[in-house]
Short mmCIF file of C-alpha atoms in Angstrom, two decimals:
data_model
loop_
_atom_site.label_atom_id
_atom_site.label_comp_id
_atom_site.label_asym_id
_atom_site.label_seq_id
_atom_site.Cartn_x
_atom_site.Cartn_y
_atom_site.Cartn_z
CA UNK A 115 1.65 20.32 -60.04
CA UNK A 116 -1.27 19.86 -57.43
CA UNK A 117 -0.26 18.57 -54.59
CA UNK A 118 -1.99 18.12 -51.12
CA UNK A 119 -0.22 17.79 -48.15
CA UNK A 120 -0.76 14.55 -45.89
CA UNK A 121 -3.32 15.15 -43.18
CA UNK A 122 -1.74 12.92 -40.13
CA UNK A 123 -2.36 9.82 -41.79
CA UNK A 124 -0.41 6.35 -41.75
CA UNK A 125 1.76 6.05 -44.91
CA UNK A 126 0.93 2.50 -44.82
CA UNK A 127 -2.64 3.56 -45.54
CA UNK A 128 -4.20 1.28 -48.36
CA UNK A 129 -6.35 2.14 -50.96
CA UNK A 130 -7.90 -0.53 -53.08
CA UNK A 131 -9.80 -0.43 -56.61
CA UNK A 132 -11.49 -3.35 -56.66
CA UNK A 133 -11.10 -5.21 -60.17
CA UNK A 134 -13.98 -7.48 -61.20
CA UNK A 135 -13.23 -6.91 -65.17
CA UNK A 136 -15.05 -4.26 -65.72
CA UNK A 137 -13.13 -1.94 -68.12
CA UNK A 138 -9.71 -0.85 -67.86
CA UNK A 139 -8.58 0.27 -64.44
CA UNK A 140 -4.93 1.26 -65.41
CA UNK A 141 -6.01 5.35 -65.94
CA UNK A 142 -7.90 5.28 -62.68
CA UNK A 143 -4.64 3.43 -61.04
CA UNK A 144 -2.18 5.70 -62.50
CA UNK A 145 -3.66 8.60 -61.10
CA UNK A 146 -4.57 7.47 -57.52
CA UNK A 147 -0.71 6.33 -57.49
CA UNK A 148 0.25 9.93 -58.19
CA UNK A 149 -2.37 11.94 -56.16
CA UNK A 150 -0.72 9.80 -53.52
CA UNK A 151 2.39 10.19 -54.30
CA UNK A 152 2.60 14.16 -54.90
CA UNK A 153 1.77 13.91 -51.11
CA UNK A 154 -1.61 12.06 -49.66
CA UNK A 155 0.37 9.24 -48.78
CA UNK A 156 -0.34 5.79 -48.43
CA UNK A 157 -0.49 3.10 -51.52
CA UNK A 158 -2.73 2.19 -54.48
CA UNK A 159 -3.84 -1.41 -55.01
CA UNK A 160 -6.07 -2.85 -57.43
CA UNK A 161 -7.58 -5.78 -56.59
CA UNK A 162 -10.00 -8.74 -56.65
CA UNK A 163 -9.47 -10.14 -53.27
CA UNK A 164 -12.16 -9.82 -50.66
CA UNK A 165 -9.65 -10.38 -48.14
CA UNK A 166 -7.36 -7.17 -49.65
CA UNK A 167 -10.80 -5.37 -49.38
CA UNK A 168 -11.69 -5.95 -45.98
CA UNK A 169 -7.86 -5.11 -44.68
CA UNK A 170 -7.82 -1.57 -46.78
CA UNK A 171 -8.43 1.90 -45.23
CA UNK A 172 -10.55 3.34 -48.47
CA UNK A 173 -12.30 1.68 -51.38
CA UNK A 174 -13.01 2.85 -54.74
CA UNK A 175 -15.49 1.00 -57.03
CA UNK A 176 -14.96 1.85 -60.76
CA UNK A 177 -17.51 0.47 -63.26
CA UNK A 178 -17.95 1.05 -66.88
CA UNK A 179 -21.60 -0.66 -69.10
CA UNK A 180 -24.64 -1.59 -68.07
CA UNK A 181 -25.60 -1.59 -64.03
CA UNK A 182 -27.04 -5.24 -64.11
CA UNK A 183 -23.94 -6.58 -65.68
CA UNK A 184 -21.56 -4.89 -63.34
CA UNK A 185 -23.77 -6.11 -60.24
CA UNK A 186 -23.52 -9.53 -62.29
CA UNK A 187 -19.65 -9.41 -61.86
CA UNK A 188 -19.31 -8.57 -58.31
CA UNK A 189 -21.53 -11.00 -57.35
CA UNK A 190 -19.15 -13.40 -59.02
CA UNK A 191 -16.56 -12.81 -57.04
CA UNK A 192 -17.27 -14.79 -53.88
CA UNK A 193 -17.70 -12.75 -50.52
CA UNK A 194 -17.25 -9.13 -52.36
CA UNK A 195 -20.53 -8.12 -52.43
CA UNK A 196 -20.70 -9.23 -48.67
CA UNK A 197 -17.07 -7.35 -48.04
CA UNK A 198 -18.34 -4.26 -49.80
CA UNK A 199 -21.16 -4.23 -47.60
CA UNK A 200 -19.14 -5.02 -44.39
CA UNK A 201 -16.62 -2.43 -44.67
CA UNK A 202 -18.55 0.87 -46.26
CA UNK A 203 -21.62 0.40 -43.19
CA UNK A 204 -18.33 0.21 -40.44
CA UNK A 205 -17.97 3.62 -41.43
CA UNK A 206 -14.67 2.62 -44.35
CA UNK A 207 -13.98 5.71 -46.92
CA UNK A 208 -15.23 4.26 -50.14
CA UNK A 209 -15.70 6.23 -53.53
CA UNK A 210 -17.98 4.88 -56.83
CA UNK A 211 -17.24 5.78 -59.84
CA UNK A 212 -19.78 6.20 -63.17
CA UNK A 213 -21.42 2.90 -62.55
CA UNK A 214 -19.39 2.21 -59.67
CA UNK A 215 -21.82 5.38 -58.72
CA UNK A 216 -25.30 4.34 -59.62
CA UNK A 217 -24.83 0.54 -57.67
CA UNK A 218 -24.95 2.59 -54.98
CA UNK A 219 -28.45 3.35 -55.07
CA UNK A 220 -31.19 0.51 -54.27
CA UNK A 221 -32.25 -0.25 -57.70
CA UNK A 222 -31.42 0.62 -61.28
CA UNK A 223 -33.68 0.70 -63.93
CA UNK A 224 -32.79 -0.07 -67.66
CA UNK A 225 -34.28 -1.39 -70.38
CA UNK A 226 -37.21 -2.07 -68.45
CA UNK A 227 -35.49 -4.07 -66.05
CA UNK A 228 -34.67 -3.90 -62.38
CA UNK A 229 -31.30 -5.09 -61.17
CA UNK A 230 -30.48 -4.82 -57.28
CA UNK A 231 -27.96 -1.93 -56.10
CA UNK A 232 -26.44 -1.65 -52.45
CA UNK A 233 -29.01 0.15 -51.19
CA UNK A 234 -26.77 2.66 -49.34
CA UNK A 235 -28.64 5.82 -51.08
CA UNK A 236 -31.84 5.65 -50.93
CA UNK A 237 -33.39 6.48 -54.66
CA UNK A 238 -33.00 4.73 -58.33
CA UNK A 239 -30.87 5.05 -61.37
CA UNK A 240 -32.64 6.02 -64.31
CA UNK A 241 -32.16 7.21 -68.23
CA UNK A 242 -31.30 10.51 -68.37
CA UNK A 243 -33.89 12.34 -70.39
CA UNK A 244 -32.25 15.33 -72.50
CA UNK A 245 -34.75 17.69 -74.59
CA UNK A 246 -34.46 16.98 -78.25
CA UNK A 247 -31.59 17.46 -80.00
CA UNK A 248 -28.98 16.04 -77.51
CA UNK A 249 -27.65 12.47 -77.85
CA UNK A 250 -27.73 9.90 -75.44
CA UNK A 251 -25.14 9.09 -74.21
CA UNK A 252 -24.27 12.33 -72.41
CA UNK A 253 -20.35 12.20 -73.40
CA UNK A 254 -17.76 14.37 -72.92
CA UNK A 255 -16.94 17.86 -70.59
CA UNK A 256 -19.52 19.34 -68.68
CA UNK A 257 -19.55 22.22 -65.69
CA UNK A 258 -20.27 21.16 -62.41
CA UNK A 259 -23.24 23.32 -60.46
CA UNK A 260 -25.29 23.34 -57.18
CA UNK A 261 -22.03 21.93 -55.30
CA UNK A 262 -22.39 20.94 -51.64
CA UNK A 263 -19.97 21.75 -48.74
CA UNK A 264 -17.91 17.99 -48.26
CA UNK A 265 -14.71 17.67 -47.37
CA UNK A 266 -13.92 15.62 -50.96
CA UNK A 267 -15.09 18.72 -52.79
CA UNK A 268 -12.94 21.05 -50.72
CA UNK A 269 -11.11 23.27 -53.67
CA UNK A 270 -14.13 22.61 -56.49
CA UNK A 271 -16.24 25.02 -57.22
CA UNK A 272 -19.35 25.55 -59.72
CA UNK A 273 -18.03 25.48 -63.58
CA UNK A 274 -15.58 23.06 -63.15
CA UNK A 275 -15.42 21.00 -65.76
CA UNK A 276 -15.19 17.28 -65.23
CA UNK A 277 -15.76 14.06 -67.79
CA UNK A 278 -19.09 12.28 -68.67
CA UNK A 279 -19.76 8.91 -70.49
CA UNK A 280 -22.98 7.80 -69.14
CA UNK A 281 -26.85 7.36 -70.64
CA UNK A 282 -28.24 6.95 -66.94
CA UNK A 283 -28.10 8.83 -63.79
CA UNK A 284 -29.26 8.36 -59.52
CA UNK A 285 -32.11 9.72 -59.16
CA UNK A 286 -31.87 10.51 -54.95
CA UNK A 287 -34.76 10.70 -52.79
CA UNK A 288 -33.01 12.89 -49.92
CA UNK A 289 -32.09 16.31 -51.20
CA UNK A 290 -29.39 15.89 -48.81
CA UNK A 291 -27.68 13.16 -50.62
CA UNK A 292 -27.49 14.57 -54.24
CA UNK A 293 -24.37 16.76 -53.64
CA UNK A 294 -23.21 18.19 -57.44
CA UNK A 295 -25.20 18.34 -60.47
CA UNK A 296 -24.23 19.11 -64.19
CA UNK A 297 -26.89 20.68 -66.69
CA UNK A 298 -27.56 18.79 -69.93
CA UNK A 299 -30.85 20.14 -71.64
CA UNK A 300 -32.04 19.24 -67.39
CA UNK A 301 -30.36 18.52 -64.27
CA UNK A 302 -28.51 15.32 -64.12
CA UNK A 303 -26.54 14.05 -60.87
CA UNK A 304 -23.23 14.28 -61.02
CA UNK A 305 -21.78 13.46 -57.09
CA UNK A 306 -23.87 11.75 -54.63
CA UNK A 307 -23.29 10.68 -50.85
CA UNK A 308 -23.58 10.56 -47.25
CA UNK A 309 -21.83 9.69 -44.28
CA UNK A 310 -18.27 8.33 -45.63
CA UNK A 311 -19.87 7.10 -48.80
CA UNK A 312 -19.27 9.46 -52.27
CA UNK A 313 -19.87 8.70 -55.63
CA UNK A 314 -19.29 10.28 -58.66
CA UNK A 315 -21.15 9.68 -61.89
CA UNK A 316 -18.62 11.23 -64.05
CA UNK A 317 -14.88 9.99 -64.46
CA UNK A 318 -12.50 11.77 -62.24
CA UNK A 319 -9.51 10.16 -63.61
CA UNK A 320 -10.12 11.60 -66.86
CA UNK A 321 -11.02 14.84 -65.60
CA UNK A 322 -7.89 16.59 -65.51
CA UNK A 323 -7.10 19.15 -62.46
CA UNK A 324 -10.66 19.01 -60.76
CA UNK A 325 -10.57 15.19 -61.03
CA UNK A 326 -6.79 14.84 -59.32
CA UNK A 327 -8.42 17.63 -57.06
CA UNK A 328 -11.12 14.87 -55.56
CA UNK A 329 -9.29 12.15 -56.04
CA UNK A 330 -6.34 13.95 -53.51
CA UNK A 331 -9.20 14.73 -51.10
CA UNK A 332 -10.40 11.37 -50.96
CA UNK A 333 -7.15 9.85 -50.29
CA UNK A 334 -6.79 12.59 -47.44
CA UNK A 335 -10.09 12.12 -46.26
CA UNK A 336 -11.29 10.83 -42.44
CA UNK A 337 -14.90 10.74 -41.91
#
């Protein structure tokens, strides 16, 4: 069992996945509920209520496809993409996952077309380009490497293994923001952030022990 213990705060603590239909949230709900069960504290809900946003104490943004179309369904949710914006800048724990990741970048770049990001790291998100031989998408287990000091990675350490499903990657401008990488025939990002901001590009619900790991330090987490 991993378990972490609480870290002082309220056990009426919300955390909220916000739901805008893209892909199935139930793995990512099932194991926030038990990382916060087996002793972070607090509750899980998923959501698609600006309102339930702007009340919660963390936010996680899943997001599965293309980064245009998942921009395309927050923005039509009315007041999210405002919410979003509101609450992450006022300094609100919030975690992106896989595409969830990349919107938070200013711009992402596929199929020859730009679609707006958040803008919170500065840099693009761009087709990962493997040498010959490996297939696009980059799917499956891959070692972490090159991981930064932050409080969310406390307990992971380089060789971890942790699970990809992605053809395009953030491409930071500030060293300082790319925080884990994973090697596939090159360098591709695997955990950006800054300030209370973190993303991950690979899928830490599906990533076993190291994934429960991060998702138990970002439900214990105070910037």
């Amino acid at each position: 069992m991993l378990c972490l213990r609480p870290r002082g705060h309220s056990v009426a603590d919300t955390t909220v996945i916000v739901d805008y239909e893209s892909g199935n949230l139930r793995s990512a709900e099932k194991s926030f509920e038990r990382m916060a069960a087996e002793g972070a504290g607090g509750k899980v809900q998923v959501t698609d209520d600006p309102e339930a946003v702007r009340r919660a104490d963390r936010i996680v943004l899943p997001g599965v496809g293309a980064f245009a179309d998942c921009r395309a369904g927050l923005d039509a949710i009315p007041g999210m993409i405002e919410t979003l914006h509101e609450r992450v800048t006022a300094g609100v724990p919030f975690l992106g996952i896989c595409v969830g990741q990349q919107l938070m970048c200013a711009v992402g770049r596929e199929h020859g077309q730009d679609a707006p990001g958040f803008g919170w790291i500065a840099g693009d998100c761009i087709e990962i380009q493997p040498k010959p031989g490996l297939k696009v998408p980059h799917m499956g287990w891959n070692t972490l490497t090159d991981i930064a000091e932050h409080p969310v990675l406390e307990g992971i350490s380089d060789g971890d293994h942790v699970y990809f499903v992605h053809s395009f990657h953030v491409r930071t401008q500030d060293p300082a923001h790319l925080l884990a990488q994973a090697e596939y025939g090159g360098p591709i990002t695997a955990i950006i952030g800054r300030d209370s901001m973190i993303g991950t590009q690979f899928h830490p619900e599906k990533s076993q022990r190291t994934g429960l790991r991060l998702i138990a330090n970002f439900l214990a987490w105070r910037p």
